[in-house]
C-alpha atoms as an extended CHARMM CRD file, in Angstrom:
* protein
*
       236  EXT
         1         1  UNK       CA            -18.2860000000      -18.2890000000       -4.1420000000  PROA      1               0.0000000000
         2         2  UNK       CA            -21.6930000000      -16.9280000000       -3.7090000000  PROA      2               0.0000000000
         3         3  UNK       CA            -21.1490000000      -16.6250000000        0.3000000000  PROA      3               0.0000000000
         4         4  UNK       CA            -19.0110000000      -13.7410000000       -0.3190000000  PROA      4               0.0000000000
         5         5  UNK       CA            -21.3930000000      -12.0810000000       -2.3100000000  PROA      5               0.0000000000
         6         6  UNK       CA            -24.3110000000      -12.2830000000        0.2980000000  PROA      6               0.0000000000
         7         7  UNK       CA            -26.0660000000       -9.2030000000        1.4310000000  PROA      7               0.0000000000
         8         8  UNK       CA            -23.4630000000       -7.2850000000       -0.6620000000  PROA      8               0.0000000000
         9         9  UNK       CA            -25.4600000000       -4.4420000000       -3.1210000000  PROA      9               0.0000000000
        10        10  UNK       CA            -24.1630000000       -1.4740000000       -5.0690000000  PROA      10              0.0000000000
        11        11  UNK       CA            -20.3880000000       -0.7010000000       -5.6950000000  PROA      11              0.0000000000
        12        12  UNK       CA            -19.5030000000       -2.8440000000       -2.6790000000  PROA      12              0.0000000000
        13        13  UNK       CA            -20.9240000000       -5.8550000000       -4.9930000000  PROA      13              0.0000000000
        14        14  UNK       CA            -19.3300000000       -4.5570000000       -7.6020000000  PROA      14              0.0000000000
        15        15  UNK       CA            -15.8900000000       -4.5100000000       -5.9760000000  PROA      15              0.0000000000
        16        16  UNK       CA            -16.3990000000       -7.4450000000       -4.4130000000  PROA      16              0.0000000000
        17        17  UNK       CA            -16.7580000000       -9.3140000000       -7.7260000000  PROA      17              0.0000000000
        18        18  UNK       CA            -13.6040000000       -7.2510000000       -9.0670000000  PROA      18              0.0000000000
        19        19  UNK       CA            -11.6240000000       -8.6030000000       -6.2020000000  PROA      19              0.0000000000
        20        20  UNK       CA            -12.9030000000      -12.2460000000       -6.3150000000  PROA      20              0.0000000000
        21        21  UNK       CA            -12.2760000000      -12.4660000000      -10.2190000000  PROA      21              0.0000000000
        22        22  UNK       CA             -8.9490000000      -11.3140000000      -10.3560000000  PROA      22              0.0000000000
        23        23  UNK       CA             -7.8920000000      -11.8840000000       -6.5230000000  PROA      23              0.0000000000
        24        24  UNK       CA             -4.8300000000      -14.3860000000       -8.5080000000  PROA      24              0.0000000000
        25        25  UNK       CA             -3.3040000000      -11.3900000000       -9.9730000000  PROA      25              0.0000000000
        26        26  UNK       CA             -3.9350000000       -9.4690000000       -7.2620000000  PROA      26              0.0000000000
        27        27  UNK       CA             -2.4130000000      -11.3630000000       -4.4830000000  PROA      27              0.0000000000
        28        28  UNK       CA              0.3010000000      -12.8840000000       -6.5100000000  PROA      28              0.0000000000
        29        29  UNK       CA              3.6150000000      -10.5890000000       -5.5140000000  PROA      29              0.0000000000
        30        30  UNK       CA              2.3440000000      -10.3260000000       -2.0750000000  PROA      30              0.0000000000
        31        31  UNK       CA              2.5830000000      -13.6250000000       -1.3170000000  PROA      31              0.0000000000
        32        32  UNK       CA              5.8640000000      -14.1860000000       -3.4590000000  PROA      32              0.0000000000
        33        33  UNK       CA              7.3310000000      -11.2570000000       -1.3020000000  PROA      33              0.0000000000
        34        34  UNK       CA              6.0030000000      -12.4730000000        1.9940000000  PROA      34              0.0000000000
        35        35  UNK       CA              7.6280000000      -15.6960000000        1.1420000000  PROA      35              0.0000000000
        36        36  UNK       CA             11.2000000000      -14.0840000000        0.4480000000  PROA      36              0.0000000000
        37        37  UNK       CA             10.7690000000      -12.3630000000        3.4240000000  PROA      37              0.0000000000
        38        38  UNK       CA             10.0410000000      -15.1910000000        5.6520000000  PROA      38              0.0000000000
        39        39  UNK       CA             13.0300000000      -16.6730000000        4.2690000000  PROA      39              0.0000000000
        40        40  UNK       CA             15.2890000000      -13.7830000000        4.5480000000  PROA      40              0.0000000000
        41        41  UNK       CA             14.0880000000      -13.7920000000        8.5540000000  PROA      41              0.0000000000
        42        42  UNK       CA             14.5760000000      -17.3950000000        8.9230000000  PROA      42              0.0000000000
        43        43  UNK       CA             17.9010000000      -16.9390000000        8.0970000000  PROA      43              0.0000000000
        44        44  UNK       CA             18.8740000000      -14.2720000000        9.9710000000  PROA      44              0.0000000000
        45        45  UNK       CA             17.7270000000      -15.8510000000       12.7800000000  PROA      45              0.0000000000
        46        46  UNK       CA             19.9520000000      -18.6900000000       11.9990000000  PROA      46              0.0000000000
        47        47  UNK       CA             22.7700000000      -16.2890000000       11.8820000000  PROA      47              0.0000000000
        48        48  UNK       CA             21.9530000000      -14.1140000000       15.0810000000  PROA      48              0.0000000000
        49        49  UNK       CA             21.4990000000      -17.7750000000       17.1060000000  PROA      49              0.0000000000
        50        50  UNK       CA             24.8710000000      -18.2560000000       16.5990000000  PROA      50              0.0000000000
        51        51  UNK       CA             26.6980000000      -15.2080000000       16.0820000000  PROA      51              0.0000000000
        52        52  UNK       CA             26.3670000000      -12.5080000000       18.9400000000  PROA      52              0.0000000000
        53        53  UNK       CA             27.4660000000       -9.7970000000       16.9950000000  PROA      53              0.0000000000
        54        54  UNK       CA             24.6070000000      -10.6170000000       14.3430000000  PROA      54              0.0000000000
        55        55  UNK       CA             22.5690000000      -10.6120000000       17.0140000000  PROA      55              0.0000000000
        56        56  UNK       CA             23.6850000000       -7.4530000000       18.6390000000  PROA      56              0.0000000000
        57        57  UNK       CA             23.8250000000       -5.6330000000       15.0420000000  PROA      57              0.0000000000
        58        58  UNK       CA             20.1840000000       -6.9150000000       14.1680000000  PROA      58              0.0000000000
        59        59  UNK       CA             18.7210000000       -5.6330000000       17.5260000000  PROA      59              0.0000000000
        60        60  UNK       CA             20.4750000000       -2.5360000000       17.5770000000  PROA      60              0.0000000000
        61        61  UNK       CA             19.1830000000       -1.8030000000       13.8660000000  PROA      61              0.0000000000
        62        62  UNK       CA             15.4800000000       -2.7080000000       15.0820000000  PROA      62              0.0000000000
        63        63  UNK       CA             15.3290000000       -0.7370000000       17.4830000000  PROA      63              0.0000000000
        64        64  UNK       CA             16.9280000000        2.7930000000       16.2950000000  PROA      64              0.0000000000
        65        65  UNK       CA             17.3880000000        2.6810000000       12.6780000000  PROA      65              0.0000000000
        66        66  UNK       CA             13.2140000000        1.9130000000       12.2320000000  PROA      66              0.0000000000
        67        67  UNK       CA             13.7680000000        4.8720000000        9.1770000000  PROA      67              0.0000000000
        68        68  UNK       CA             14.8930000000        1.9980000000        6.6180000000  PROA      68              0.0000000000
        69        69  UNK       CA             11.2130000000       -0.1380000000        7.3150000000  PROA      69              0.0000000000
        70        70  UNK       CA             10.2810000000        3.0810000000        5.4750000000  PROA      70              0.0000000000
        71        71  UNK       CA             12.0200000000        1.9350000000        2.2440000000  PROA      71              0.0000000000
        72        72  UNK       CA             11.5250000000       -1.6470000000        2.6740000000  PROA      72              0.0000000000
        73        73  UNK       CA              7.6570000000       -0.6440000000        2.7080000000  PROA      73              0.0000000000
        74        74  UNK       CA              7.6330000000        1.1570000000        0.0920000000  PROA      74              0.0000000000
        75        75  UNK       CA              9.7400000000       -1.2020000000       -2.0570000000  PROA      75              0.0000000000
        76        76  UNK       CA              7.3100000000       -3.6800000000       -1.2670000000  PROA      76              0.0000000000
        77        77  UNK       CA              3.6910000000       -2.1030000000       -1.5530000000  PROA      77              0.0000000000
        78        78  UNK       CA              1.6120000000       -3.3190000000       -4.1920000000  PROA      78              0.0000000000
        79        79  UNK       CA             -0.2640000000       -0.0680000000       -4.7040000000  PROA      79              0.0000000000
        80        80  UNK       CA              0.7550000000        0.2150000000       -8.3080000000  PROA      80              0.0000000000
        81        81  UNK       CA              0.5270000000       -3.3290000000       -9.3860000000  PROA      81              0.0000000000
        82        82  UNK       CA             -3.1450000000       -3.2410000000       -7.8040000000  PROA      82              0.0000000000
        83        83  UNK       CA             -4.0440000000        0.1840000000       -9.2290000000  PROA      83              0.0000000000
        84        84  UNK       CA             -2.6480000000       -0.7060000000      -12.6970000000  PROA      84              0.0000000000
        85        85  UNK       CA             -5.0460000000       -4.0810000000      -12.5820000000  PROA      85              0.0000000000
        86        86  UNK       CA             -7.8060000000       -2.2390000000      -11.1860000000  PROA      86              0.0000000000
        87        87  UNK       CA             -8.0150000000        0.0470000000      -14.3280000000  PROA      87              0.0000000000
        88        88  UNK       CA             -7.1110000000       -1.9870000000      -17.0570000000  PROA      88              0.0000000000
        89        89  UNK       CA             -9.4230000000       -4.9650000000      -15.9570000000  PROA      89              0.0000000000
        90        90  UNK       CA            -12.1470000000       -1.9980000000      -14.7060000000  PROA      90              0.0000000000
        91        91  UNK       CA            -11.3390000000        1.4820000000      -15.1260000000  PROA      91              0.0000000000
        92        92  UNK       CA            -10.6430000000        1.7110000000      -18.7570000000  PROA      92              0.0000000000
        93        93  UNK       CA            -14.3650000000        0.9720000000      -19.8600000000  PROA      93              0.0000000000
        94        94  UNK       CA            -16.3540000000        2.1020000000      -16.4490000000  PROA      94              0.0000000000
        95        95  UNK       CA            -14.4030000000        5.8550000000      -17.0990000000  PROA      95              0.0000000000
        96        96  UNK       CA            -16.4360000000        6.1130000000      -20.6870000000  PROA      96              0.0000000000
        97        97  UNK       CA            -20.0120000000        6.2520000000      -18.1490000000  PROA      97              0.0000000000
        98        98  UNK       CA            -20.2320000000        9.7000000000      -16.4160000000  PROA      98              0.0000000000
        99        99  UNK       CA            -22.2670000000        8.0070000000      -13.6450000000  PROA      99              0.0000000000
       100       100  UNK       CA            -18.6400000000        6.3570000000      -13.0630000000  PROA      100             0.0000000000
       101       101  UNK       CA            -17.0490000000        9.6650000000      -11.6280000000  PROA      101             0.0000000000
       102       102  UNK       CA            -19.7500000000       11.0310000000       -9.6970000000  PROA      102             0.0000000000
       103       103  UNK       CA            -18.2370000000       12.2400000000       -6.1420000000  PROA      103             0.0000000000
       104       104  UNK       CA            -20.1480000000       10.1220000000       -4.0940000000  PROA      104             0.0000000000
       105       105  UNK       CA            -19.7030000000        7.0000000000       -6.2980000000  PROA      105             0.0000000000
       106       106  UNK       CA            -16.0150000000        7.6900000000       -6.2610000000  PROA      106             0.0000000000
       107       107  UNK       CA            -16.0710000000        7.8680000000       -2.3740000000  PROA      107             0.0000000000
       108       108  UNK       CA            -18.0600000000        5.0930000000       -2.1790000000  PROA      108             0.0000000000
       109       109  UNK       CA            -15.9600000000        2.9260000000       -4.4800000000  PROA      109             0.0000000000
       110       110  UNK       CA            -12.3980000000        4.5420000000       -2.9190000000  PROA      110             0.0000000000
       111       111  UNK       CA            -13.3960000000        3.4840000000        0.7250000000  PROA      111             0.0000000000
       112       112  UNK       CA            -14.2500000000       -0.2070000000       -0.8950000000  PROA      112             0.0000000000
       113       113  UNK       CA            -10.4960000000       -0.3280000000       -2.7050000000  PROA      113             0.0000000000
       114       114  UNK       CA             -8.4170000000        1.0730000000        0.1100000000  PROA      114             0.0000000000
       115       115  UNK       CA             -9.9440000000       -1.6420000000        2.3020000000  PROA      115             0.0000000000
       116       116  UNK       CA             -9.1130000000       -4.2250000000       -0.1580000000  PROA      116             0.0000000000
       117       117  UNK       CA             -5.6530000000       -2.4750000000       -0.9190000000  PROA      117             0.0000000000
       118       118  UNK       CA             -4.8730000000       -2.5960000000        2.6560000000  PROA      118             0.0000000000
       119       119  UNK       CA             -5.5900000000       -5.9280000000        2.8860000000  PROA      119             0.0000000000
       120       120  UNK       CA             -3.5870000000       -6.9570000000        0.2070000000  PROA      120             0.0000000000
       121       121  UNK       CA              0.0670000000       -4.9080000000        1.3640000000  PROA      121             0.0000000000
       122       122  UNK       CA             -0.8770000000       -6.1820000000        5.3890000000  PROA      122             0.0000000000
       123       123  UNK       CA              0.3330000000      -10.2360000000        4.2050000000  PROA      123             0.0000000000
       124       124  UNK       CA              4.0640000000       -8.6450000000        3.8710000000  PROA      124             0.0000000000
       125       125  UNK       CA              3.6310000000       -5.9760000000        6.4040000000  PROA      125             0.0000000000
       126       126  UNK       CA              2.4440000000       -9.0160000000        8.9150000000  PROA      126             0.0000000000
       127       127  UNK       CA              5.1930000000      -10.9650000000        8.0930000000  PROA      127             0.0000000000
       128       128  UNK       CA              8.1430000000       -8.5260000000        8.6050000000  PROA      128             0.0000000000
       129       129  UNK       CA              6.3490000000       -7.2830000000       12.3140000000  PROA      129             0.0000000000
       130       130  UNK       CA              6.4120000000      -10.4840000000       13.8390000000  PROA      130             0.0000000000
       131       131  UNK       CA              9.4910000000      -11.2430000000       12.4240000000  PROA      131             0.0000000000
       132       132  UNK       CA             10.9460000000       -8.5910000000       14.1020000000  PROA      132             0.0000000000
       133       133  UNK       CA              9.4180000000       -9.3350000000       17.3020000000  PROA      133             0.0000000000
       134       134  UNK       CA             11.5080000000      -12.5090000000       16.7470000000  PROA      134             0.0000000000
       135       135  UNK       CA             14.5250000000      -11.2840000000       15.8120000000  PROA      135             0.0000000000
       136       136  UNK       CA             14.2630000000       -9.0060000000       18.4550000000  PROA      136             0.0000000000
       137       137  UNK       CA             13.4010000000      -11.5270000000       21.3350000000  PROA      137             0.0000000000
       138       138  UNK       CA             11.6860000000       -9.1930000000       23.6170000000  PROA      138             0.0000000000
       139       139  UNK       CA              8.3760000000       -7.7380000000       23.8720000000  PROA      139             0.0000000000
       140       140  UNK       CA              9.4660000000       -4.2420000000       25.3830000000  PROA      140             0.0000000000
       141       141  UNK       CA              9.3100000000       -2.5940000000       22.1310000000  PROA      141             0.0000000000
       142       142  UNK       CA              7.4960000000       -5.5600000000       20.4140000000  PROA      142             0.0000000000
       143       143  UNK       CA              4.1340000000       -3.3340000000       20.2890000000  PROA      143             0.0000000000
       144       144  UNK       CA              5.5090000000       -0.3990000000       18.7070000000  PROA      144             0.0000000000
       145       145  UNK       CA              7.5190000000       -2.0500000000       16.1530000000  PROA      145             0.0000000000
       146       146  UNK       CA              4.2880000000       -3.9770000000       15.1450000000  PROA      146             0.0000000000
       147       147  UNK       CA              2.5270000000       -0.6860000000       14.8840000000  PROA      147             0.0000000000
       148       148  UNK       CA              4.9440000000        1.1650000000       12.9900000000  PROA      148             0.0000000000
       149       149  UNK       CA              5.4090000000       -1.7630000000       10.4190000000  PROA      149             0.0000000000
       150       150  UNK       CA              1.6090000000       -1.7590000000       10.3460000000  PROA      150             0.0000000000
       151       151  UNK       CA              1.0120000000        1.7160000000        9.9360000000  PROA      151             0.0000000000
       152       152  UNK       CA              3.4900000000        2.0640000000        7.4600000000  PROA      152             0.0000000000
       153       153  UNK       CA              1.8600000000       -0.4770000000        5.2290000000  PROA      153             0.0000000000
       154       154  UNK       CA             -1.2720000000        1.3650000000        5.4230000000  PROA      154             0.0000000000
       155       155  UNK       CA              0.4930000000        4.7200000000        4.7610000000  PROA      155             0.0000000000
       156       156  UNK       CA              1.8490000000        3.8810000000        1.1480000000  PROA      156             0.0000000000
       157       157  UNK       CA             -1.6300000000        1.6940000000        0.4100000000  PROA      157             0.0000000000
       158       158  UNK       CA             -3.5440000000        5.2170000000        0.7780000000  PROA      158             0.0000000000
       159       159  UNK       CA             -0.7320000000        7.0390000000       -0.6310000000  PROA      159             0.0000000000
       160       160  UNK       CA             -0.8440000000        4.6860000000       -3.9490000000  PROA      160             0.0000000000
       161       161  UNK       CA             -4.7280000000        4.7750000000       -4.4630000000  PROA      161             0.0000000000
       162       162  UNK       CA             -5.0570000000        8.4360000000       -3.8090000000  PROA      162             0.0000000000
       163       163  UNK       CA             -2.1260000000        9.2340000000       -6.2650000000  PROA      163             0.0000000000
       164       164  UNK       CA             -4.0270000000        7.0110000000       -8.9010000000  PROA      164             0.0000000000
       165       165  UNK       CA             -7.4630000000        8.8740000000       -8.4440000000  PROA      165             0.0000000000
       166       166  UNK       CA             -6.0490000000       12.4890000000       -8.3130000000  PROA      166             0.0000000000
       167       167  UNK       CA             -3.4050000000       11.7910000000      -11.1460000000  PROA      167             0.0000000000
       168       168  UNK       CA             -4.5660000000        8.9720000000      -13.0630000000  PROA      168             0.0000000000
       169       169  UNK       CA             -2.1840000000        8.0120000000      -15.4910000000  PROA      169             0.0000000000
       170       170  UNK       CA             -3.3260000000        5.9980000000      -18.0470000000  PROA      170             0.0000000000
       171       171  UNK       CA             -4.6100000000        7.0070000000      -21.6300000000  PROA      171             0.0000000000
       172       172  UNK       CA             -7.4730000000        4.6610000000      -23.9180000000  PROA      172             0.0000000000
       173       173  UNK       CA             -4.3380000000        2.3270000000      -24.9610000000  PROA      173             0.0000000000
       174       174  UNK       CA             -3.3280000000        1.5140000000      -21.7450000000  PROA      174             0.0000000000
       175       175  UNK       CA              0.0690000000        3.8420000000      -21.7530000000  PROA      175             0.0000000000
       176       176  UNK       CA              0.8840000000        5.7800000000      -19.0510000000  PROA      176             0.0000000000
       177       177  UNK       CA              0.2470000000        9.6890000000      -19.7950000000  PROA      177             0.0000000000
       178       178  UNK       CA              0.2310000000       11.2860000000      -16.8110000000  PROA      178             0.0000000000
       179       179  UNK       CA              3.8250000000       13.1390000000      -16.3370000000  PROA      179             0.0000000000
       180       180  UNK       CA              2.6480000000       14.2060000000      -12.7460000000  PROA      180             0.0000000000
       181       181  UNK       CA              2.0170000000       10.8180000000      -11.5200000000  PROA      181             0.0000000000
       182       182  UNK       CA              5.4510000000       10.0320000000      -12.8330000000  PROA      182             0.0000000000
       183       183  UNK       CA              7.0490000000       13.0270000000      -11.1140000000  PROA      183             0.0000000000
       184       184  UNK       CA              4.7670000000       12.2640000000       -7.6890000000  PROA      184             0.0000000000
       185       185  UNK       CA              6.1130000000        8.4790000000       -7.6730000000  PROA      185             0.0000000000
       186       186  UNK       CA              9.5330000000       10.0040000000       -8.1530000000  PROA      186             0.0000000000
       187       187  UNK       CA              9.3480000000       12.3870000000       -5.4190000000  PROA      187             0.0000000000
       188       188  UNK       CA              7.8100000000        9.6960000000       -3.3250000000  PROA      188             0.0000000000
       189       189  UNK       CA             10.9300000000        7.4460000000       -3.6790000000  PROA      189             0.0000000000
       190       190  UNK       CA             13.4930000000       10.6030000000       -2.6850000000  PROA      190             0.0000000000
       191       191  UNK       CA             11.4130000000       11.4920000000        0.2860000000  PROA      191             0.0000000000
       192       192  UNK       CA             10.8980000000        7.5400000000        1.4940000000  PROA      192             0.0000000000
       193       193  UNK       CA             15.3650000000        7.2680000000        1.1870000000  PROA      193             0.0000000000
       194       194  UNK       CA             15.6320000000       10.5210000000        3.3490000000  PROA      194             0.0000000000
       195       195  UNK       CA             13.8910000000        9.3800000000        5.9760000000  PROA      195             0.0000000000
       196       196  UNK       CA             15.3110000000        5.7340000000        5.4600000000  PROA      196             0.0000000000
       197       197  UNK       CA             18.3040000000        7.7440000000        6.7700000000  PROA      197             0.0000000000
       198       198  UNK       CA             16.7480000000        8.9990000000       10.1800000000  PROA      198             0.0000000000
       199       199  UNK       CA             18.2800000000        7.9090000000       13.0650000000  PROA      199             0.0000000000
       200       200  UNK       CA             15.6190000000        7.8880000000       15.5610000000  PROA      200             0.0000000000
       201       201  UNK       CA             13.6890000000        5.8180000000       18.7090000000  PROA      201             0.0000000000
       202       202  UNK       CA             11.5110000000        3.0720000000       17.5140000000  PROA      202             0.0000000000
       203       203  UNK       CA              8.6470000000        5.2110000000       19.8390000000  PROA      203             0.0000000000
       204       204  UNK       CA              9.3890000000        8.7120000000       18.2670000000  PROA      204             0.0000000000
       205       205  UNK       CA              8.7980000000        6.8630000000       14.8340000000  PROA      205             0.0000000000
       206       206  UNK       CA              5.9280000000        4.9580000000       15.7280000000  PROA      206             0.0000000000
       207       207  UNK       CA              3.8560000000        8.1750000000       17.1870000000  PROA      207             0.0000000000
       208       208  UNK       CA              5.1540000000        9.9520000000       13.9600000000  PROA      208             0.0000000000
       209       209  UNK       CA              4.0180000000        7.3930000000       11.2860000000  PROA      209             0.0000000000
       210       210  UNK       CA              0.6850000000        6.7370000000       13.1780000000  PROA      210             0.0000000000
       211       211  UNK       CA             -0.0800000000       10.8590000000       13.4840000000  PROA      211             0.0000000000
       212       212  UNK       CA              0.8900000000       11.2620000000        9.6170000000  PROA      212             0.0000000000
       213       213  UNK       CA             -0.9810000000        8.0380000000        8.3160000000  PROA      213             0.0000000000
       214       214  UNK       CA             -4.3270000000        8.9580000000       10.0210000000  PROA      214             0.0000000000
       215       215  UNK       CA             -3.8490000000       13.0030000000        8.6820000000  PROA      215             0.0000000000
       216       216  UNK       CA             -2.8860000000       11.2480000000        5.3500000000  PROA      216             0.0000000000
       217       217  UNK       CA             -6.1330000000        9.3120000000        5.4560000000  PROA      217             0.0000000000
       218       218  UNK       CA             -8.4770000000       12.1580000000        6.3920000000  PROA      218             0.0000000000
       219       219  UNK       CA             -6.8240000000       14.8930000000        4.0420000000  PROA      219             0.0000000000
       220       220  UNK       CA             -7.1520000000       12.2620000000        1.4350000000  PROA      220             0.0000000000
       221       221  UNK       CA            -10.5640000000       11.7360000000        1.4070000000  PROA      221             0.0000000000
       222       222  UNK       CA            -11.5750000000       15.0750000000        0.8710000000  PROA      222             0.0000000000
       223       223  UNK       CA             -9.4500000000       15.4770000000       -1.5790000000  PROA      223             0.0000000000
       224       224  UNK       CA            -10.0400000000       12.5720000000       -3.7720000000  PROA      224             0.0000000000
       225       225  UNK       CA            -14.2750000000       13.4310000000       -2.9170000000  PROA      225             0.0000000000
       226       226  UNK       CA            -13.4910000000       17.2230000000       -4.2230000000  PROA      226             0.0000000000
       227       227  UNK       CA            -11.2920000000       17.0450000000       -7.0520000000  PROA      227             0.0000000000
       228       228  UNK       CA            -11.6480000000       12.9630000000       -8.4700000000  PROA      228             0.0000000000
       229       229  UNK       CA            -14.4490000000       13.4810000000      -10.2620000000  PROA      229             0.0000000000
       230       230  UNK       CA            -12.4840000000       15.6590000000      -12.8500000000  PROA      230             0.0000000000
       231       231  UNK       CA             -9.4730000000       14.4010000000      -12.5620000000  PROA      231             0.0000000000
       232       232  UNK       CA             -9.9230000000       10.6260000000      -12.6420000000  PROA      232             0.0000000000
       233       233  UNK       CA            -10.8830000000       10.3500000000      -15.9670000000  PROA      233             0.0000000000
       234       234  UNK       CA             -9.1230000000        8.2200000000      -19.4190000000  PROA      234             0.0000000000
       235       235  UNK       CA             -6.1690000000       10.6150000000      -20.7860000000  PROA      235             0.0000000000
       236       236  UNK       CA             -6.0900000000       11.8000000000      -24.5780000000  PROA      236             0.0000000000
């Protein structure tokens, strides 16, 4: 579709045609996921419509045990399926041109994918907030359920791409390598079931997740502008 490329030059082109070509592979398990979701909250809003104690038990969880949305996020980010696409349909032979890892052209390009990335995980992460506005069936914490669910998408979407540029995994024959991307993902999962565990105010999480999600974001980007350039590169 040639509107979408209008007035688009550079790397933002360049993404842009990425997306477009491969937006079926990219999209695919977020919609599937979004649609098992939507189920699963259709149908506990069957249950909770006639069951008080559902009800009771579902509002009671939505409103103090907001640590386990930190689980269900994570379980359902795409970051890895989109990174993995991203460099074997585009990495793998751009890496071979030094021009490729320049700092500013990986800026550039890592502003472009994180959009694109956060695009992608906000279909789910759209579909379980207002889901849990309904299942809720008040607005008094509506907002800050939304936000939490919201910022929490965009949390593991940064946390996924910057993990990929700092630690890129992958070797010429499309194997995964990299033993400290392994043990990063790994420590990622631990961390995301400890705090699954929190008992704590939907507001005490929400101002937590947003102050940690836009630190994330700015300690990111100088980090991935400093050090990607010689470590986002084809492994051995």
């Amino acid at each position: 579709d040639s509107r979408k490329l209008k007035d688009k030059k550079g790397y933002d082109l360049f993404n842009t045609i990425f997306f477009e070509r491969h937006k079926e592979i990219l999209m695919r398990s977020a919609k599937n996921f979004s649609l098992i979701i939507l189920i699963i909250i259709i149908v506990l809003g069957v249950l909770s419509f006639y069951n008080n104690d559902i009800h009771n038990n579902i509002h009671a969880f939505l409103l103090n045990r907001l640590g386990w949305f930190v689980l269900i996020m994570y379980l359902i980010n795409r970051g890895s399926v989109v990174t993995q696409a991203m460099f074997y349909n585009c990495d793998h032979a751009m890496l071979r041109y030094n021009f490729y890892r320049e700092p500013d052209v990986i800026l550039g390009l890592f502003k472009k994918r994180l959009t694109m990335l956060i695009k992608i995980n906000l279909l789910p992460a759209i579909v379980i907030a207002i889901g849990s506005i309904v299942l809720l069936g008040i607005t008094t914490n509506g907002s800050l359920v939304i936000n939490y669910i919201i910022v929490l998408s965009v949390f593991f979407s940064v946390h996924y791409l910057v993990i990929y540029y700092l630690l890129q995994p992958y070797n010429k024959d499309l194997q995964v390598k990299g033993i400290s991307y392994t043990f990063v993902s790994f420590i990622t999962l631990v961390l995301t079931y400890i705090l699954s565990n929190l008992v704590m105010s939907s507001l005490y999480f929400s101002i937590l997740g947003i102050v940690l999600t836009v630190a994330y974001i700015i300690v990111s980007l100088k980090l991935v502008y400093k050090y990607a350039p010689s470590t986002f590169r084809i492994h051995a």
